[in-house]
Amino acid sequence: MRYIAALLMVLALVTPPVFAGGPQVVVEALLPNTAVMQVNGARITLRAGQSRAGVSLISANSRQAIVEINGKRQTLKLHQRISASYSAPELRQVEVPRDAAMQYRTTAAINGRAVQVLVDTGANVVAMNAGHAAALGIDYRAGQEAQLETAGSLIKAWSVSLQSVDVGGIRVDNVRASITEGDFPSTILLGMTYLQHVQMQEKNGVLLLSREW
């Protein structure tokens, strides 16, 4: 926490240049009532109620920031980018039907390659075994090594960052994943490091994933 506070203090001292026209904004980090953004290429930190470079932060949490630009309020998710030519975000939705095993399986593109995944809200991260990673061209041994306990035994695992995970056009970049030795899990688990960026609603055996884009 001291490191985060020190980082925010340093970032707050950065004074961005003033550009003509509406600002170009991308959200880099979100904290309670605080957002770190790039505005016209300059990184700034705003707390709720503060304004700088034509951008006012109304509120923020770990999922989104509400900003006011040119008198208009807009909701931005992490890594979402808007510019002076901004238009209302498009709502993307994906329907995932429940299968005979009462599970939600669908196709995802991980680092641009199509694979089958199991939606698992109980998994903290996207998880796969070493065979899955090899098929996707992921050099998982370059990641951070750890150990996981499964059914009373310890197995090796590596924490890596996936370039992107895309389900039906709902794409999230820089997704943390866990790669394990052996054949566990047998199916790639679409865990919370992806799912936290989408809204989920289950109705009549169909799981609806949605996100404004």
C-alpha positions as a LaTeX table, in Angstrom:
\begin{tabular}{lrrr}
\hline
Residue & $x$ (\AA) & $y$ (\AA) & $z$ (\AA) \\
\hline
Met1 & 0.00 & 0.00 & 0.00 \\
Arg2 & 2.90 & 2.38 & 0.73 \\
Tyr3 & 4.26 & 1.69 & $-2.75$ \\
Ile4 & 0.85 & 2.39 & $-4.34$ \\
Ala5 & 0.46 & 5.61 & $-2.35$ \\
Ala6 & 3.96 & 6.75 & $-3.31$ \\
Leu7 & 3.28 & 5.92 & $-6.96$ \\
Leu8 & 0.04 & 7.89 & $-6.93$ \\
Met9 & 1.80 & 10.89 & $-5.35$ \\
Val10 & 4.45 & 10.85 & $-8.07$ \\
Leu11 & 1.87 & 10.49 & $-10.82$ \\
Ala12 & $-0.19$ & 13.34 & $-9.39$ \\
Leu13 & 2.77 & 15.69 & $-9.87$ \\
Val14 & 2.80 & 15.10 & $-13.61$ \\
Thr15 & 1.25 & 18.05 & $-15.41$ \\
Pro16 & 0.00 & 17.04 & $-18.87$ \\
Pro17 & 0.27 & 19.33 & $-21.89$ \\
Val18 & $-2.86$ & 21.05 & $-23.15$ \\
Phe19 & $-4.13$ & 19.88 & $-26.53$ \\
Ala20 & $-6.63$ & 21.51 & $-28.83$ \\
Gly21 & $-9.95$ & 19.73 & $-29.23$ \\
Gly22 & $-11.35$ & 17.00 & $-27.03$ \\
Pro23 & $-8.93$ & 14.87 & $-25.01$ \\
Gln24 & $-7.97$ & 11.29 & $-25.82$ \\
Val25 & $-8.32$ & 9.20 & $-22.68$ \\
Val26 & $-7.39$ & 5.64 & $-21.71$ \\
Val27 & $-7.82$ & 4.19 & $-18.22$ \\
Glu28 & $-4.64$ & 2.49 & $-16.96$ \\
Ala29 & $-5.49$ & 1.65 & $-13.33$ \\
Leu30 & $-8.50$ & 1.85 & $-11.04$ \\
Leu31 & $-8.66$ & 2.18 & $-7.26$ \\
Pro32 & $-11.51$ & 3.23 & $-4.95$ \\
Asn33 & $-12.34$ & 6.84 & $-5.94$ \\
Thr34 & $-9.04$ & 7.10 & $-7.84$ \\
Ala35 & $-8.16$ & 6.55 & $-11.49$ \\
Val36 & $-4.83$ & 6.57 & $-13.30$ \\
Met37 & $-5.33$ & 7.64 & $-16.92$ \\
Gln38 & $-3.44$ & 8.70 & $-19.98$ \\
Val39 & $-4.85$ & 11.95 & $-21.33$ \\
Asn40 & $-3.43$ & 12.96 & $-24.71$ \\
Gly41 & $-0.45$ & 10.71 & $-24.03$ \\
Ala42 & 0.35 & 12.08 & $-20.55$ \\
Arg43 & $-0.28$ & 9.97 & $-17.44$ \\
Ile44 & $-2.32$ & 11.64 & $-14.71$ \\
Thr45 & $-3.96$ & 10.56 & $-11.48$ \\
Leu46 & $-7.36$ & 11.92 & $-10.52$ \\
Arg47 & $-9.33$ & 11.45 & $-7.34$ \\
Ala48 & $-13.09$ & 11.78 & $-7.25$ \\
Gly49 & $-14.03$ & 15.44 & $-7.67$ \\
Gln50 & $-10.74$ & 16.44 & $-9.31$ \\
Ser51 & $-10.33$ & 17.75 & $-12.87$ \\
Arg52 & $-7.34$ & 18.06 & $-15.15$ \\
Ala53 & $-6.72$ & 18.43 & $-18.89$ \\
Gly54 & $-10.44$ & 18.64 & $-19.62$ \\
Val55 & $-11.29$ & 15.44 & $-17.72$ \\
Ser56 & $-13.21$ & 15.32 & $-14.42$ \\
Leu57 & $-13.41$ & 12.17 & $-12.32$ \\
Ile58 & $-16.87$ & 11.73 & $-10.81$ \\
Ser59 & $-16.28$ & 8.35 & $-9.15$ \\
Ala60 & $-14.22$ & 5.18 & $-9.51$ \\
Asn61 & $-14.01$ & 1.63 & $-8.22$ \\
Ser62 & $-12.02$ & $-1.46$ & $-9.18$ \\
Arg63 & $-14.21$ & $-2.09$ & $-12.25$ \\
Gln64 & $-14.93$ & 1.31 & $-13.81$ \\
Ala65 & $-14.56$ & 5.07 & $-13.66$ \\
Ile66 & $-17.24$ & 7.67 & $-14.33$ \\
Val67 & $-15.70$ & 10.73 & $-15.96$ \\
Glu68 & $-17.04$ & 13.98 & $-17.36$ \\
Ile69 & $-15.56$ & 15.25 & $-20.63$ \\
Asn70 & $-16.88$ & 18.34 & $-22.38$ \\
Gly71 & $-19.91$ & 18.32 & $-20.09$ \\
Lys72 & $-20.82$ & 14.70 & $-20.85$ \\
Arg73 & $-20.56$ & 11.86 & $-18.36$ \\
Gln74 & $-19.15$ & 8.58 & $-19.60$ \\
Thr75 & $-18.38$ & 5.25 & $-17.95$ \\
Leu76 & $-14.95$ & 3.79 & $-18.72$ \\
Lys77 & $-13.72$ & 0.29 & $-17.95$ \\
Leu78 & $-10.08$ & $-0.62$ & $-17.37$ \\
His79 & $-7.98$ & $-0.14$ & $-20.55$ \\
Gln80 & $-10.97$ & 1.33 & $-22.42$ \\
Arg81 & $-10.00$ & 4.21 & $-24.71$ \\
Ile82 & $-12.09$ & 7.18 & $-25.87$ \\
Ser83 & $-11.26$ & 10.23 & $-27.95$ \\
Ala84 & $-12.79$ & 13.46 & $-29.16$ \\
Ser85 & $-14.72$ & 11.43 & $-31.75$ \\
Tyr86 & $-16.25$ & 9.33 & $-28.96$ \\
Ser87 & $-19.68$ & 7.84 & $-29.51$ \\
Ala88 & $-21.86$ & 5.88 & $-27.11$ \\
Pro89 & $-20.33$ & 2.49 & $-26.30$ \\
Glu90 & $-21.61$ & $-0.59$ & $-28.07$ \\
Leu91 & $-23.02$ & $-3.31$ & $-25.85$ \\
Arg92 & $-21.61$ & $-6.67$ & $-26.86$ \\
Gln93 & $-23.39$ & $-9.79$ & $-25.69$ \\
Val94 & $-22.59$ & $-13.49$ & $-25.90$ \\
Glu95 & $-25.02$ & $-16.29$ & $-25.06$ \\
Val96 & $-23.55$ & $-19.50$ & $-23.62$ \\
Pro97 & $-26.09$ & $-22.35$ & $-23.35$ \\
Arg98 & $-25.83$ & $-24.85$ & $-20.50$ \\
Asp99 & $-24.86$ & $-28.34$ & $-21.63$ \\
Ala100 & $-26.11$ & $-31.76$ & $-20.50$ \\
Ala101 & $-23.55$ & $-31.77$ & $-17.69$ \\
Met102 & $-25.07$ & $-28.50$ & $-16.38$ \\
Gln103 & $-21.94$ & $-26.59$ & $-17.34$ \\
Tyr104 & $-21.33$ & $-23.57$ & $-19.54$ \\
Arg105 & $-18.83$ & $-24.28$ & $-22.30$ \\
Thr106 & $-17.97$ & $-22.03$ & $-25.21$ \\
Thr107 & $-15.23$ & $-21.14$ & $-27.69$ \\
Ala108 & $-12.69$ & $-18.49$ & $-26.81$ \\
Ala109 & $-9.72$ & $-17.02$ & $-28.65$ \\
Ile110 & $-6.65$ & $-17.01$ & $-26.40$ \\
Asn111 & $-3.79$ & $-15.03$ & $-27.91$ \\
Gly112 & $-5.73$ & $-15.23$ & $-31.18$ \\
Arg113 & $-6.14$ & $-19.04$ & $-31.19$ \\
Ala114 & $-9.53$ & $-20.71$ & $-30.84$ \\
Val115 & $-10.00$ & $-23.13$ & $-27.92$ \\
Gln116 & $-12.82$ & $-24.65$ & $-25.90$ \\
Val117 & $-13.26$ & $-23.20$ & $-22.41$ \\
Leu118 & $-15.41$ & $-23.90$ & $-19.38$ \\
Val119 & $-16.89$ & $-20.85$ & $-17.64$ \\
Asp120 & $-15.88$ & $-21.22$ & $-13.99$ \\
Thr121 & $-16.65$ & $-18.43$ & $-11.53$ \\
Gly122 & $-15.00$ & $-20.51$ & $-8.81$ \\
Ala123 & $-11.60$ & $-20.21$ & $-10.50$ \\
Asn124 & $-9.69$ & $-17.12$ & $-9.43$ \\
Val125 & $-7.74$ & $-17.05$ & $-12.69$ \\
Val126 & $-7.91$ & $-18.44$ & $-16.20$ \\
Ala127 & $-6.39$ & $-21.90$ & $-15.78$ \\
Met128 & $-5.01$ & $-24.51$ & $-18.17$ \\
Asn129 & $-2.59$ & $-27.41$ & $-18.23$ \\
Ala130 & 0.84 & $-27.53$ & $-19.85$ \\
Gly131 & $-0.54$ & $-29.27$ & $-22.94$ \\
His132 & $-3.03$ & $-26.48$ & $-23.55$ \\
Ala133 & $-0.27$ & $-23.90$ & $-23.14$ \\
Ala134 & 2.01 & $-25.70$ & $-25.58$ \\
Ala135 & $-0.77$ & $-25.87$ & $-28.19$ \\
Leu136 & $-1.30$ & $-22.13$ & $-27.77$ \\
Gly137 & 2.41 & $-21.37$ & $-28.10$ \\
Ile138 & 2.70 & $-20.05$ & $-24.55$ \\
Asp139 & 6.18 & $-20.19$ & $-23.02$ \\
Tyr140 & 4.77 & $-20.77$ & $-19.56$ \\
Arg141 & 8.10 & $-21.75$ & $-17.98$ \\
Ala142 & 9.15 & $-18.12$ & $-18.44$ \\
Gly143 & 6.40 & $-17.17$ & $-15.98$ \\
Gln144 & 6.50 & $-17.07$ & $-12.20$ \\
Glu145 & 6.73 & $-20.55$ & $-10.69$ \\
Ala146 & 4.44 & $-21.58$ & $-7.84$ \\
Gln147 & 2.78 & $-24.65$ & $-6.35$ \\
Leu148 & $-0.89$ & $-25.53$ & $-6.22$ \\
Glu149 & $-2.61$ & $-27.99$ & $-3.91$ \\
Thr150 & $-5.16$ & $-30.25$ & $-5.58$ \\
Ala151 & $-6.83$ & $-33.22$ & $-3.88$ \\
Gly152 & $-4.15$ & $-33.29$ & $-1.22$ \\
Ser153 & $-1.16$ & $-33.21$ & $-3.58$ \\
Leu154 & 1.11 & $-30.40$ & $-4.70$ \\
Ile155 & 1.68 & $-29.70$ & $-8.38$ \\
Lys156 & 3.88 & $-27.18$ & $-10.12$ \\
Ala157 & 2.25 & $-24.16$ & $-11.68$ \\
Trp158 & 3.35 & $-21.03$ & $-13.48$ \\
Ser159 & 1.66 & $-17.63$ & $-13.46$ \\
Val160 & 1.68 & $-15.92$ & $-16.86$ \\
Ser161 & 0.00 & $-13.00$ & $-18.59$ \\
Leu162 & $-2.04$ & $-13.84$ & $-21.67$ \\
Gln163 & $-1.96$ & $-11.25$ & $-24.43$ \\
Ser164 & $-5.73$ & $-11.45$ & $-24.89$ \\
Val165 & $-8.81$ & $-13.55$ & $-24.19$ \\
Asp166 & $-11.77$ & $-13.03$ & $-26.51$ \\
Val167 & $-15.21$ & $-14.62$ & $-26.19$ \\
Gly168 & $-17.57$ & $-13.71$ & $-29.01$ \\
Gly169 & $-15.94$ & $-10.32$ & $-29.53$ \\
Ile170 & $-15.70$ & $-9.48$ & $-25.82$ \\
Arg171 & $-11.95$ & $-9.09$ & $-25.58$ \\
Val172 & $-9.86$ & $-8.53$ & $-22.47$ \\
Asp173 & $-6.12$ & $-7.86$ & $-22.74$ \\
Asn174 & $-3.32$ & $-8.82$ & $-20.34$ \\
Val175 & $-5.22$ & $-11.59$ & $-18.57$ \\
Arg176 & $-3.42$ & $-13.41$ & $-15.76$ \\
Ala177 & $-3.48$ & $-17.20$ & $-16.09$ \\
Ser178 & $-2.18$ & $-20.23$ & $-14.23$ \\
Ile179 & $-0.48$ & $-23.09$ & $-16.11$ \\
Thr180 & $-0.15$ & $-26.45$ & $-14.33$ \\
Glu181 & 1.90 & $-29.54$ & $-15.04$ \\
Gly182 & 0.11 & $-32.73$ & $-16.03$ \\
Asp183 & $-3.40$ & $-32.94$ & $-17.43$ \\
Phe184 & $-5.24$ & $-30.84$ & $-14.83$ \\
Pro185 & $-7.48$ & $-29.09$ & $-15.62$ \\
Ser186 & $-8.67$ & $-31.20$ & $-18.54$ \\
Thr187 & $-10.54$ & $-28.22$ & $-20.00$ \\
Ile188 & $-9.33$ & $-24.62$ & $-19.97$ \\
Leu189 & $-11.13$ & $-22.78$ & $-17.19$ \\
Leu190 & $-12.41$ & $-19.30$ & $-18.00$ \\
Gly191 & $-11.84$ & $-17.86$ & $-14.54$ \\
Met192 & $-12.30$ & $-14.53$ & $-12.82$ \\
Thr193 & $-9.28$ & $-12.74$ & $-14.31$ \\
Tyr194 & $-11.44$ & $-12.62$ & $-17.45$ \\
Leu195 & $-14.94$ & $-12.78$ & $-15.99$ \\
Gln196 & $-14.41$ & $-9.80$ & $-13.66$ \\
His197 & $-14.41$ & $-7.59$ & $-16.75$ \\
Val198 & $-17.85$ & $-8.71$ & $-17.99$ \\
Gln199 & $-21.38$ & $-8.75$ & $-16.66$ \\
Met200 & $-22.99$ & $-12.17$ & $-16.24$ \\
Gln201 & $-26.65$ & $-13.11$ & $-16.11$ \\
Glu202 & $-28.11$ & $-16.63$ & $-16.10$ \\
Lys203 & $-31.66$ & $-17.26$ & $-17.25$ \\
Asn204 & $-33.43$ & $-20.40$ & $-18.42$ \\
Gly205 & $-30.23$ & $-22.36$ & $-18.93$ \\
Val206 & $-28.41$ & $-19.63$ & $-20.84$ \\
Leu207 & $-25.51$ & $-17.60$ & $-19.45$ \\
Leu208 & $-25.37$ & $-14.10$ & $-20.92$ \\
Leu209 & $-21.98$ & $-12.37$ & $-20.97$ \\
Ser210 & $-22.04$ & $-8.67$ & $-21.81$ \\
Arg211 & $-19.73$ & $-5.69$ & $-21.86$ \\
Glu212 & $-19.86$ & $-2.13$ & $-23.16$ \\
Trp213 & $-17.20$ & $-1.54$ & $-25.82$ \\
\hline
\end{tabular}
